[in-house]
Amino acid sequence: MIDKDGYIEKLLQEYSKSFDITRDYEIGGVKARAYGYFSTISEKYVISPKANLWSIHGFEHILFLDKETVTLSDLDEARSLMEEHMAPELVCKGNKYPEKDHMYSYLTIAYICDKTPDQETLNALKKFKYEKNYLMTIRGHVEAHMVLMDLSTGKAYANRVAKHLSDFYMKVRG
């Protein structure tokens, strides 16, 4: 069985292929093992980039949290962290709305755990949902992704919109 530190290192190595990684990150009083940032821009222009018809920006912000296990109160704290700190600070950068041409931001929390949470917590995690629209989506929206890797069983769990992450987290474990 891979130890937690080894798993987190492998996971961060995989994420660093497309994310900027900052280790030992703190936001809203929560200390994360790491923070990952990804951005993408799509544009449509005629002849020259100066004749830009439209552009859209997409982002993902991910916190890697090291826990022995996850409880219902941890999920409540995650929601508060997203609402009170991640969206205002990372997405809006202290402004009322995100930057011009912002289309979406995924706020992802990745729990790396030693023990399996109780069934009630796993059910709540699978149903976890947080979304926020800015100016009726004119300035885009935010969507919460949540994934939990249980190192004791090698299983990963995720909320509905982040289901694609489960296989990735189990694959990283090997």
Tab-separated table of N, CA and C in Angstrom:
chain	number	residue	atom	x	y	z
A	1	MET	N	0.848	-1.190	0.000
A	1	MET	CA	0.000	0.000	0.000
A	1	MET	C	0.890	1.249	0.000
A	2	ILE	N	0.543	2.206	-0.832
A	2	ILE	CA	1.289	3.459	-0.920
A	2	ILE	C	0.949	4.339	0.287
A	3	ASP	N	1.957	5.017	0.827
A	3	ASP	CA	1.689	5.907	1.959
A	3	ASP	C	1.141	7.238	1.442
A	4	LYS	N	0.545	8.000	2.346
A	4	LYS	CA	-0.133	9.240	1.966
A	4	LYS	C	0.819	10.235	1.311
A	5	ASP	N	1.992	10.430	1.896
A	5	ASP	CA	2.938	11.391	1.327
A	5	ASP	C	3.357	10.987	-0.087
A	6	GLY	N	3.597	9.695	-0.274
A	6	GLY	CA	3.971	9.199	-1.600
A	6	GLY	C	2.855	9.397	-2.612
A	7	TYR	N	1.627	9.133	-2.184
A	7	TYR	CA	0.481	9.319	-3.078
A	7	TYR	C	0.319	10.791	-3.454
A	8	ILE	N	0.397	11.667	-2.473
A	8	ILE	CA	0.237	13.098	-2.749
A	8	ILE	C	1.325	13.573	-3.709
A	9	GLU	N	2.546	13.094	-3.530
A	9	GLU	CA	3.629	13.472	-4.449
A	9	GLU	C	3.326	13.021	-5.876
A	10	LYS	N	2.858	11.775	-6.031
A	10	LYS	CA	2.505	11.278	-7.364
A	10	LYS	C	1.362	12.090	-7.968
A	11	LEU	N	0.371	12.404	-7.139
A	11	LEU	CA	-0.787	13.168	-7.596
A	11	LEU	C	-0.368	14.568	-8.058
A	12	LEU	N	0.450	15.227	-7.249
A	12	LEU	CA	0.911	16.571	-7.612
A	12	LEU	C	1.777	16.541	-8.869
A	13	GLN	N	2.554	15.490	-9.020
A	13	GLN	CA	3.374	15.344	-10.222
A	13	GLN	C	2.479	15.240	-11.461
A	14	GLU	N	1.389	14.473	-11.355
A	14	GLU	CA	0.451	14.360	-12.478
A	14	GLU	C	-0.226	15.699	-12.770
A	15	TYR	N	-0.684	16.366	-11.722
A	15	TYR	CA	-1.355	17.656	-11.911
A	15	TYR	C	-0.401	18.719	-12.454
A	16	SER	N	0.866	18.653	-12.084
A	16	SER	CA	1.813	19.693	-12.513
A	16	SER	C	2.046	19.690	-14.023
A	17	LYS	N	1.561	18.669	-14.711
A	17	LYS	CA	1.679	18.638	-16.173
A	17	LYS	C	0.810	19.711	-16.829
A	18	SER	N	-0.255	20.130	-16.138
A	18	SER	CA	-1.113	21.168	-16.720
A	18	SER	C	-1.545	22.248	-15.727
A	19	PHE	N	-1.200	22.100	-14.462
A	19	PHE	CA	-1.554	23.066	-13.425
A	19	PHE	C	-0.295	23.701	-12.849
A	20	ASP	N	-0.420	24.949	-12.416
A	20	ASP	CA	0.621	25.565	-11.598
A	20	ASP	C	0.346	25.121	-10.168
A	21	ILE	N	1.329	24.563	-9.501
A	21	ILE	CA	1.160	24.012	-8.153
A	21	ILE	C	1.911	24.875	-7.147
A	22	THR	N	1.218	25.232	-6.069
A	22	THR	CA	1.827	25.934	-4.937
A	22	THR	C	1.667	25.035	-3.721
A	23	ARG	N	2.769	24.678	-3.100
A	23	ARG	CA	2.707	23.798	-1.921
A	23	ARG	C	2.446	24.607	-0.654
A	24	ASP	N	1.902	23.916	0.359
A	24	ASP	CA	1.628	24.527	1.672
A	24	ASP	C	0.865	25.839	1.517
A	25	TYR	N	-0.309	25.737	0.970
A	25	TYR	CA	-1.145	26.896	0.657
A	25	TYR	C	-2.197	27.076	1.746
A	26	GLU	N	-2.498	28.319	2.083
A	26	GLU	CA	-3.536	28.592	3.080
A	26	GLU	C	-4.540	29.587	2.524
A	27	ILE	N	-5.829	29.285	2.736
A	27	ILE	CA	-6.906	30.186	2.335
A	27	ILE	C	-8.044	30.040	3.337
A	28	GLY	N	-8.544	31.149	3.817
A	28	GLY	CA	-9.657	31.133	4.763
A	28	GLY	C	-9.363	30.362	6.036
A	29	GLY	N	-8.106	30.350	6.456
A	29	GLY	CA	-7.724	29.625	7.661
A	29	GLY	C	-7.552	28.127	7.462
A	30	VAL	N	-7.743	27.640	6.242
A	30	VAL	CA	-7.579	26.215	5.932
A	30	VAL	C	-6.206	26.021	5.301
A	31	LYS	N	-5.443	25.109	5.877
A	31	LYS	CA	-4.106	24.812	5.357
A	31	LYS	C	-4.192	23.590	4.447
A	32	ALA	N	-3.840	23.807	3.187
A	32	ALA	CA	-3.857	22.732	2.198
A	32	ALA	C	-2.429	22.276	1.931
A	33	ARG	N	-2.289	20.996	1.598
A	33	ARG	CA	-0.965	20.492	1.219
A	33	ARG	C	-0.477	21.194	-0.040
A	34	ALA	N	-1.444	21.541	-0.919
A	34	ALA	CA	-1.076	22.238	-2.150
A	34	ALA	C	-2.317	22.889	-2.759
A	35	TYR	N	-2.034	23.836	-3.640
A	35	TYR	CA	-3.072	24.515	-4.423
A	35	TYR	C	-2.669	24.418	-5.885
A	36	GLY	N	-3.617	24.063	-6.732
A	36	GLY	CA	-3.353	23.994	-8.161
A	36	GLY	C	-4.209	24.990	-8.917
A	37	TYR	N	-3.618	25.609	-9.938
A	37	TYR	CA	-4.306	26.621	-10.744
A	37	TYR	C	-4.135	26.292	-12.225
A	38	PHE	N	-5.256	26.274	-12.941
A	38	PHE	CA	-5.250	26.008	-14.374
A	38	PHE	C	-6.087	27.072	-15.064
A	39	SER	N	-5.647	27.539	-16.229
A	39	SER	CA	-6.463	28.478	-17.003
A	39	SER	C	-6.351	28.154	-18.485
A	40	THR	N	-7.408	28.477	-19.192
A	40	THR	CA	-7.446	28.279	-20.634
A	40	THR	C	-8.185	29.453	-21.268
A	41	ILE	N	-7.788	29.783	-22.487
A	41	ILE	CA	-8.427	30.875	-23.228
A	41	ILE	C	-8.760	30.362	-24.625
A	42	SER	N	-9.977	30.630	-25.058
A	42	SER	CA	-10.387	30.344	-26.436
A	42	SER	C	-10.796	31.662	-27.071
A	43	GLU	N	-10.376	31.858	-28.311
A	43	GLU	CA	-10.677	33.119	-28.993
A	43	GLU	C	-11.110	32.853	-30.430
A	44	LYS	N	-11.887	33.770	-30.942
A	44	LYS	CA	-12.265	33.754	-32.356
A	44	LYS	C	-11.977	35.144	-32.901
A	45	TYR	N	-11.158	35.203	-33.952
A	45	TYR	CA	-10.847	36.498	-34.545
A	45	TYR	C	-10.800	36.375	-36.063
A	46	VAL	N	-10.823	37.509	-36.720
A	46	VAL	CA	-10.797	37.574	-38.177
A	46	VAL	C	-9.446	38.138	-38.609
A	47	ILE	N	-8.728	37.410	-39.393
A	47	ILE	CA	-7.441	37.787	-39.981
A	47	ILE	C	-6.343	37.997	-38.938
A	48	SER	N	-6.582	38.810	-37.938
A	48	SER	CA	-5.552	39.147	-36.960
A	48	SER	C	-6.138	39.085	-35.547
A	49	PRO	N	-5.316	38.736	-34.550
A	49	PRO	CA	-5.817	38.729	-33.168
A	49	PRO	C	-6.343	40.087	-32.708
A	50	LYS	N	-5.959	41.151	-33.395
A	50	LYS	CA	-6.479	42.472	-33.034
A	50	LYS	C	-7.964	42.602	-33.382
A	51	ALA	N	-8.420	41.803	-34.348
A	51	ALA	CA	-9.837	41.811	-34.747
A	51	ALA	C	-10.560	40.675	-34.024
A	52	ASN	N	-10.539	40.737	-32.725
A	52	ASN	CA	-11.096	39.681	-31.882
A	52	ASN	C	-12.622	39.760	-31.869
A	53	LEU	N	-13.274	38.667	-32.259
A	53	LEU	CA	-14.738	38.609	-32.228
A	53	LEU	C	-15.235	38.268	-30.829
A	54	TRP	N	-14.594	37.290	-30.208
A	54	TRP	CA	-14.947	36.906	-28.843
A	54	TRP	C	-13.802	36.115	-28.223
A	55	SER	N	-13.803	36.071	-26.917
A	55	SER	CA	-12.869	35.202	-26.198
A	55	SER	C	-13.533	34.759	-24.902
A	56	ILE	N	-13.160	33.564	-24.472
A	56	ILE	CA	-13.678	33.030	-23.211
A	56	ILE	C	-12.521	32.490	-22.388
A	57	HIS	N	-12.638	32.651	-21.095
A	57	HIS	CA	-11.608	32.188	-20.171
A	57	HIS	C	-12.215	31.135	-19.253
A	58	GLY	N	-11.490	30.051	-19.052
A	58	GLY	CA	-11.906	28.997	-18.134
A	58	GLY	C	-10.800	28.738	-17.132
A	59	PHE	N	-11.204	28.393	-15.913
A	59	PHE	CA	-10.237	28.209	-14.828
A	59	PHE	C	-10.605	27.001	-13.973
A	60	GLU	N	-9.601	26.459	-13.305
A	60	GLU	CA	-9.845	25.504	-12.221
A	60	GLU	C	-8.898	25.846	-11.084
A	61	HIS	N	-9.460	25.847	-9.887
A	61	HIS	CA	-8.706	26.065	-8.655
A	61	HIS	C	-8.907	24.815	-7.813
A	62	ILE	N	-7.828	24.173	-7.420
A	62	ILE	CA	-7.954	22.930	-6.656
A	62	ILE	C	-7.125	23.002	-5.380
A	63	LEU	N	-7.745	22.589	-4.281
A	63	LEU	CA	-7.054	22.478	-2.994
A	63	LEU	C	-6.886	21.004	-2.671
A	64	PHE	N	-5.692	20.605	-2.295
A	64	PHE	CA	-5.391	19.231	-1.898
A	64	PHE	C	-5.328	19.199	-0.375
A	65	LEU	N	-6.311	18.552	0.243
A	65	LEU	CA	-6.408	18.514	1.702
A	65	LEU	C	-6.098	17.116	2.214
A	66	ASP	N	-5.240	17.058	3.194
A	66	ASP	CA	-4.773	15.825	3.818
A	66	ASP	C	-5.588	15.614	5.101
A	67	LYS	N	-6.420	14.557	5.138
A	67	LYS	CA	-7.273	14.298	6.304
A	67	LYS	C	-7.147	12.829	6.695
A	68	GLU	N	-7.368	12.560	7.992
A	68	GLU	CA	-7.430	11.151	8.389
A	68	GLU	C	-8.693	10.525	7.807
A	69	THR	N	-9.817	11.221	7.976
A	69	THR	CA	-11.076	10.845	7.336
A	69	THR	C	-11.890	12.115	7.152
A	70	VAL	N	-12.957	12.032	6.405
A	70	VAL	CA	-13.817	13.185	6.149
A	70	VAL	C	-15.158	12.951	6.827
A	71	THR	N	-15.698	14.018	7.426
A	71	THR	CA	-16.990	13.949	8.110
A	71	THR	C	-17.971	14.915	7.442
A	72	LEU	N	-19.225	14.849	7.863
A	72	LEU	CA	-20.231	15.782	7.353
A	72	LEU	C	-19.840	17.229	7.638
A	73	SER	N	-19.253	17.466	8.803
A	73	SER	CA	-18.853	18.845	9.128
A	73	SER	C	-17.733	19.325	8.198
A	74	ASP	N	-16.873	18.423	7.734
A	74	ASP	CA	-15.841	18.802	6.758
A	74	ASP	C	-16.477	19.263	5.445
A	75	LEU	N	-17.561	18.600	5.040
A	75	LEU	CA	-18.246	18.991	3.809
A	75	LEU	C	-18.906	20.357	3.968
A	76	ASP	N	-19.467	20.611	5.154
A	76	ASP	CA	-20.043	21.935	5.436
A	76	ASP	C	-18.959	23.012	5.404
A	77	GLU	N	-17.803	22.695	5.985
A	77	GLU	CA	-16.681	23.640	5.973
A	77	GLU	C	-16.186	23.886	4.544
A	78	ALA	N	-16.213	22.839	3.715
A	78	ALA	CA	-15.796	22.986	2.317
A	78	ALA	C	-16.736	23.941	1.580
A	79	ARG	N	-18.035	23.802	1.823
A	79	ARG	CA	-18.999	24.701	1.185
A	79	ARG	C	-18.740	26.149	1.616
A	80	SER	N	-18.533	26.349	2.908
A	80	SER	CA	-18.241	27.699	3.408
A	80	SER	C	-16.952	28.240	2.801
A	81	LEU	N	-15.943	27.398	2.701
A	81	LEU	CA	-14.667	27.811	2.113
A	81	LEU	C	-14.861	28.259	0.661
A	82	MET	N	-15.653	27.514	-0.088
A	82	MET	CA	-15.917	27.876	-1.484
A	82	MET	C	-16.680	29.192	-1.579
A	83	GLU	N	-17.745	29.322	-0.773
A	83	GLU	CA	-18.603	30.514	-0.823
A	83	GLU	C	-17.898	31.766	-0.319
A	84	GLU	N	-17.175	31.638	0.787
A	84	GLU	CA	-16.630	32.809	1.473
A	84	GLU	C	-15.203	33.173	1.065
A	85	HIS	N	-14.458	32.223	0.509
A	85	HIS	CA	-13.054	32.508	0.202
A	85	HIS	C	-12.639	32.143	-1.225
A	86	MET	N	-12.904	30.912	-1.645
A	86	MET	CA	-12.420	30.508	-2.969
A	86	MET	C	-13.060	31.335	-4.085
A	87	ALA	N	-14.395	31.445	-4.090
A	87	ALA	CA	-15.062	32.225	-5.149
A	87	ALA	C	-14.688	33.707	-5.075
A	88	PRO	N	-14.807	34.363	-3.916
A	88	PRO	CA	-14.469	35.796	-3.883
A	88	PRO	C	-12.986	36.100	-4.127
A	89	GLU	N	-12.086	35.271	-3.577
A	89	GLU	CA	-10.659	35.582	-3.664
A	89	GLU	C	-9.989	35.033	-4.922
A	90	LEU	N	-10.302	33.791	-5.275
A	90	LEU	CA	-9.619	33.168	-6.409
A	90	LEU	C	-10.305	33.456	-7.739
A	91	VAL	N	-11.634	33.511	-7.736
A	91	VAL	CA	-12.371	33.739	-8.982
A	91	VAL	C	-12.563	35.232	-9.243
A	92	CYS	N	-13.094	35.939	-8.259
A	92	CYS	CA	-13.390	37.376	-8.440
A	92	CYS	C	-12.215	38.273	-8.081
A	93	LYS	N	-11.207	37.712	-7.434
A	93	LYS	CA	-10.003	38.468	-7.051
A	93	LYS	C	-10.339	39.731	-6.259
A	94	GLY	N	-11.324	39.590	-5.349
A	94	GLY	CA	-11.707	40.700	-4.488
A	94	GLY	C	-12.707	41.664	-5.095
A	95	ASN	N	-13.066	41.469	-6.345
A	95	ASN	CA	-14.058	42.319	-7.010
A	95	ASN	C	-15.449	41.709	-6.869
A	96	LYS	N	-16.454	42.459	-7.297
A	96	LYS	CA	-17.826	41.956	-7.208
A	96	LYS	C	-18.061	40.815	-8.195
A	97	TYR	N	-17.439	40.899	-9.380
A	97	TYR	CA	-17.622	39.896	-10.428
A	97	TYR	C	-16.267	39.432	-10.953
A	98	PRO	N	-16.237	38.275	-11.613
A	98	PRO	CA	-14.994	37.830	-12.250
A	98	PRO	C	-14.606	38.765	-13.396
A	99	GLU	N	-13.402	38.566	-13.906
A	99	GLU	CA	-12.889	39.391	-15.001
A	99	GLU	C	-13.753	39.270	-16.258
A	100	LYS	N	-13.614	40.235	-17.137
A	100	LYS	CA	-14.311	40.212	-18.429
A	100	LYS	C	-13.931	38.923	-19.172
A	101	ASP	N	-14.862	38.346	-19.875
A	101	ASP	CA	-14.699	37.121	-20.670
A	101	ASP	C	-14.578	35.851	-19.827
A	102	HIS	N	-14.763	35.943	-18.512
A	102	HIS	CA	-14.775	34.746	-17.668
A	102	HIS	C	-15.995	33.912	-18.036
A	103	MET	N	-15.777	32.632	-18.333
A	103	MET	CA	-16.900	31.757	-18.663
A	103	MET	C	-17.209	30.794	-17.529
A	104	TYR	N	-16.163	30.154	-16.999
A	104	TYR	CA	-16.392	29.203	-15.909
A	104	TYR	C	-15.156	29.109	-15.033
A	105	SER	N	-15.399	28.733	-13.790
A	105	SER	CA	-14.329	28.366	-12.863
A	105	SER	C	-14.797	27.146	-12.096
A	106	TYR	N	-13.959	26.134	-12.049
A	106	TYR	CA	-14.231	24.963	-11.227
A	106	TYR	C	-13.471	25.134	-9.923
A	107	LEU	N	-14.188	25.033	-8.828
A	107	LEU	CA	-13.576	25.052	-7.498
A	107	LEU	C	-13.533	23.606	-7.032
A	108	THR	N	-12.345	23.047	-6.947
A	108	THR	CA	-12.188	21.630	-6.632
A	108	THR	C	-11.513	21.463	-5.285
A	109	ILE	N	-12.088	20.585	-4.478
A	109	ILE	CA	-11.447	20.189	-3.228
A	109	ILE	C	-11.176	18.700	-3.324
A	110	ALA	N	-9.913	18.333	-3.149
A	110	ALA	CA	-9.487	16.939	-3.205
A	110	ALA	C	-9.040	16.515	-1.813
A	111	TYR	N	-9.800	15.617	-1.215
A	111	TYR	CA	-9.445	15.070	0.096
A	111	TYR	C	-8.628	13.803	-0.114
A	112	ILE	N	-7.498	13.711	0.556
A	112	ILE	CA	-6.681	12.500	0.554
A	112	ILE	C	-6.762	11.951	1.974
A	113	CYS	N	-7.391	10.768	2.136
A	113	CYS	CA	-7.733	10.244	3.463
A	113	CYS	C	-7.081	8.900	3.747
A	114	ASP	N	-6.845	8.665	5.044
A	114	ASP	CA	-6.322	7.381	5.503
A	114	ASP	C	-7.429	6.360	5.732
A	115	LYS	N	-8.610	6.840	6.127
A	115	LYS	CA	-9.717	5.949	6.501
A	115	LYS	C	-10.973	6.277	5.713
A	116	THR	N	-11.795	5.266	5.510
A	116	THR	CA	-13.061	5.424	4.802
A	116	THR	C	-14.049	6.212	5.649
A	117	PRO	N	-14.654	7.254	5.092
A	117	PRO	CA	-15.700	7.981	5.830
A	117	PRO	C	-16.937	7.095	6.009
A	118	ASP	N	-17.822	7.501	6.917
A	118	ASP	CA	-19.057	6.728	7.095
A	118	ASP	C	-19.946	6.891	5.860
A	119	GLN	N	-20.917	5.998	5.721
A	119	GLN	CA	-21.766	5.977	4.530
A	119	GLN	C	-22.559	7.268	4.356
A	120	GLU	N	-23.001	7.855	5.456
A	120	GLU	CA	-23.753	9.111	5.389
A	120	GLU	C	-22.898	10.221	4.758
A	121	THR	N	-21.636	10.267	5.130
A	121	THR	CA	-20.725	11.269	4.566
A	121	THR	C	-20.469	10.999	3.087
A	122	LEU	N	-20.270	9.735	2.723
A	122	LEU	CA	-20.053	9.397	1.310
A	122	LEU	C	-21.269	9.773	0.464
A	123	ASN	N	-22.468	9.514	0.987
A	123	ASN	CA	-23.691	9.884	0.263
A	123	ASN	C	-23.786	11.397	0.092
A	124	ALA	N	-23.457	12.136	1.148
A	124	ALA	CA	-23.500	13.602	1.083
A	124	ALA	C	-22.455	14.126	0.099
A	125	LEU	N	-21.284	13.508	0.080
A	125	LEU	CA	-20.241	13.923	-0.861
A	125	LEU	C	-20.711	13.724	-2.300
A	126	LYS	N	-21.327	12.582	-2.581
A	126	LYS	CA	-21.794	12.297	-3.940
A	126	LYS	C	-22.870	13.282	-4.385
A	127	LYS	N	-23.639	13.810	-3.439
A	127	LYS	CA	-24.710	14.766	-3.759
A	127	LYS	C	-24.264	16.221	-3.617
A	128	PHE	N	-23.029	16.437	-3.197
A	128	PHE	CA	-22.538	17.797	-2.945
A	128	PHE	C	-22.674	18.649	-4.201
A	129	LYS	N	-23.215	19.855	-4.019
A	129	LYS	CA	-23.420	20.751	-5.152
A	129	LYS	C	-23.263	22.193	-4.689
A	130	TYR	N	-22.505	22.937	-5.434
A	130	TYR	CA	-22.403	24.376	-5.215
A	130	TYR	C	-22.190	25.020	-6.576
A	131	GLU	N	-23.070	25.935	-6.915
A	131	GLU	CA	-22.961	26.675	-8.163
A	131	GLU	C	-23.286	28.135	-7.893
A	132	LYS	N	-22.651	28.992	-8.644
A	132	LYS	CA	-22.935	30.422	-8.527
A	132	LYS	C	-22.804	31.040	-9.914
A	133	ASN	N	-23.835	31.788	-10.306
A	133	ASN	CA	-23.815	32.514	-11.577
A	133	ASN	C	-23.486	33.970	-11.311
A	134	TYR	N	-22.747	34.577	-12.228
A	134	TYR	CA	-22.403	35.991	-12.118
A	134	TYR	C	-23.124	36.763	-13.224
A	135	LEU	N	-23.921	37.740	-12.834
A	135	LEU	CA	-24.709	38.551	-13.773
A	135	LEU	C	-25.491	37.661	-14.745
A	136	MET	N	-26.265	36.742	-14.186
A	136	MET	CA	-27.071	35.805	-14.987
A	136	MET	C	-26.213	35.090	-16.037
A	137	THR	N	-25.043	34.698	-15.657
A	137	THR	CA	-24.007	33.993	-16.437
A	137	THR	C	-23.319	34.860	-17.495
A	138	ILE	N	-23.641	36.143	-17.575
A	138	ILE	CA	-22.920	37.019	-18.507
A	138	ILE	C	-21.438	37.045	-18.141
A	139	ARG	N	-21.138	37.017	-16.845
A	139	ARG	CA	-19.748	36.949	-16.378
A	139	ARG	C	-19.389	35.527	-15.940
A	140	GLY	N	-20.122	34.538	-16.444
A	140	GLY	CA	-19.771	33.152	-16.203
A	140	GLY	C	-20.376	32.574	-14.945
A	141	HIS	N	-19.838	31.425	-14.578
A	141	HIS	CA	-20.341	30.728	-13.396
A	141	HIS	C	-19.220	29.952	-12.712
A	142	VAL	N	-19.540	29.530	-11.495
A	142	VAL	CA	-18.642	28.715	-10.679
A	142	VAL	C	-19.350	27.396	-10.391
A	143	GLU	N	-18.579	26.313	-10.392
A	143	GLU	CA	-19.133	24.990	-10.109
A	143	GLU	C	-18.169	24.247	-9.186
A	144	ALA	N	-18.725	23.584	-8.183
A	144	ALA	CA	-17.904	22.855	-7.213
A	144	ALA	C	-17.661	21.419	-7.661
A	145	HIS	N	-16.411	21.022	-7.612
A	145	HIS	CA	-16.015	19.630	-7.821
A	145	HIS	C	-15.407	19.148	-6.513
A	146	MET	N	-15.750	17.942	-6.127
A	146	MET	CA	-15.190	17.396	-4.897
A	146	MET	C	-14.841	15.934	-5.128
A	147	VAL	N	-13.631	15.571	-4.710
A	147	VAL	CA	-13.177	14.194	-4.840
A	147	VAL	C	-12.518	13.777	-3.533
A	148	LEU	N	-12.682	12.511	-3.186
A	148	LEU	CA	-12.101	11.966	-1.962
A	148	LEU	C	-11.384	10.674	-2.326
A	149	MET	N	-10.106	10.591	-2.019
A	149	MET	CA	-9.332	9.375	-2.244
A	149	MET	C	-9.114	8.699	-0.913
A	150	ASP	N	-9.643	7.482	-0.779
A	150	ASP	CA	-9.504	6.679	0.435
A	150	ASP	C	-8.329	5.726	0.231
A	151	LEU	N	-7.209	6.027	0.850
A	151	LEU	CA	-6.009	5.215	0.650
A	151	LEU	C	-6.106	3.843	1.304
A	152	SER	N	-6.985	3.671	2.294
A	152	SER	CA	-7.107	2.366	2.954
A	152	SER	C	-7.743	1.327	2.033
A	153	THR	N	-8.609	1.755	1.122
A	153	THR	CA	-9.275	0.825	0.205
A	153	THR	C	-8.841	1.009	-1.246
A	154	GLY	N	-8.207	2.139	-1.536
A	154	GLY	CA	-7.822	2.425	-2.912
A	154	GLY	C	-8.971	2.931	-3.765
A	155	LYS	N	-10.083	3.301	-3.127
A	155	LYS	CA	-11.250	3.785	-3.868
A	155	LYS	C	-11.330	5.304	-3.807
A	156	ALA	N	-11.825	5.873	-4.884
A	156	ALA	CA	-12.046	7.318	-4.943
A	156	ALA	C	-13.538	7.571	-5.117
A	157	TYR	N	-14.009	8.625	-4.488
A	157	TYR	CA	-15.417	9.017	-4.550
A	157	TYR	C	-15.463	10.474	-4.982
A	158	ALA	N	-16.527	10.836	-5.691
A	158	ALA	CA	-16.639	12.222	-6.154
A	158	ALA	C	-18.101	12.628	-6.237
A	159	ASN	N	-18.323	13.941	-6.245
A	159	ASN	CA	-19.687	14.405	-6.481
A	159	ASN	C	-20.012	14.200	-7.963
A	160	ARG	N	-21.277	14.392	-8.318
A	160	ARG	CA	-21.731	14.034	-9.671
A	160	ARG	C	-20.943	14.732	-10.782
A	161	VAL	N	-20.692	16.017	-10.630
A	161	VAL	CA	-20.012	16.747	-11.712
A	161	VAL	C	-18.514	16.440	-11.787
A	162	ALA	N	-17.975	15.804	-10.767
A	162	ALA	CA	-16.541	15.473	-10.753
A	162	ALA	C	-16.304	13.969	-10.856
A	163	LYS	N	-17.309	13.235	-11.272
A	163	LYS	CA	-17.201	11.777	-11.343
A	163	LYS	C	-16.002	11.325	-12.180
A	164	HIS	N	-15.661	12.101	-13.198
A	164	HIS	CA	-14.527	11.766	-14.058
A	164	HIS	C	-13.201	11.727	-13.289
A	165	LEU	N	-13.142	12.389	-12.140
A	165	LEU	CA	-11.901	12.422	-11.361
A	165	LEU	C	-11.645	11.122	-10.602
A	166	SER	N	-12.694	10.362	-10.302
A	166	SER	CA	-12.530	9.127	-9.517
A	166	SER	C	-11.538	8.175	-10.165
A	167	ASP	N	-11.721	7.903	-11.449
A	167	ASP	CA	-10.823	6.980	-12.147
A	167	ASP	C	-9.393	7.507	-12.169
A	168	PHE	N	-9.246	8.805	-12.394
A	168	PHE	CA	-7.919	9.414	-12.417
A	168	PHE	C	-7.209	9.229	-11.075
A	169	TYR	N	-7.904	9.483	-9.965
A	169	TYR	CA	-7.289	9.369	-8.645
A	169	TYR	C	-6.913	7.925	-8.328
A	170	MET	N	-7.741	6.969	-8.762
A	170	MET	CA	-7.408	5.560	-8.536
A	170	MET	C	-6.248	5.132	-9.431
A	171	LYS	N	-6.193	5.657	-10.640
A	171	LYS	CA	-5.101	5.328	-11.562
A	171	LYS	C	-3.765	5.838	-11.021
A	172	VAL	N	-3.767	7.033	-10.444
A	172	VAL	CA	-2.535	7.595	-9.872
A	172	VAL	C	-2.015	6.696	-8.759
A	173	ARG	N	-2.928	6.113	-7.990
A	173	ARG	CA	-2.530	5.227	-6.892
A	173	ARG	C	-1.820	3.985	-7.427
A	174	GLY	N	-2.238	3.539	-8.608
A	174	GLY	CA	-1.602	2.368	-9.218
A	174	GLY	C	-2.165	1.056	-8.785
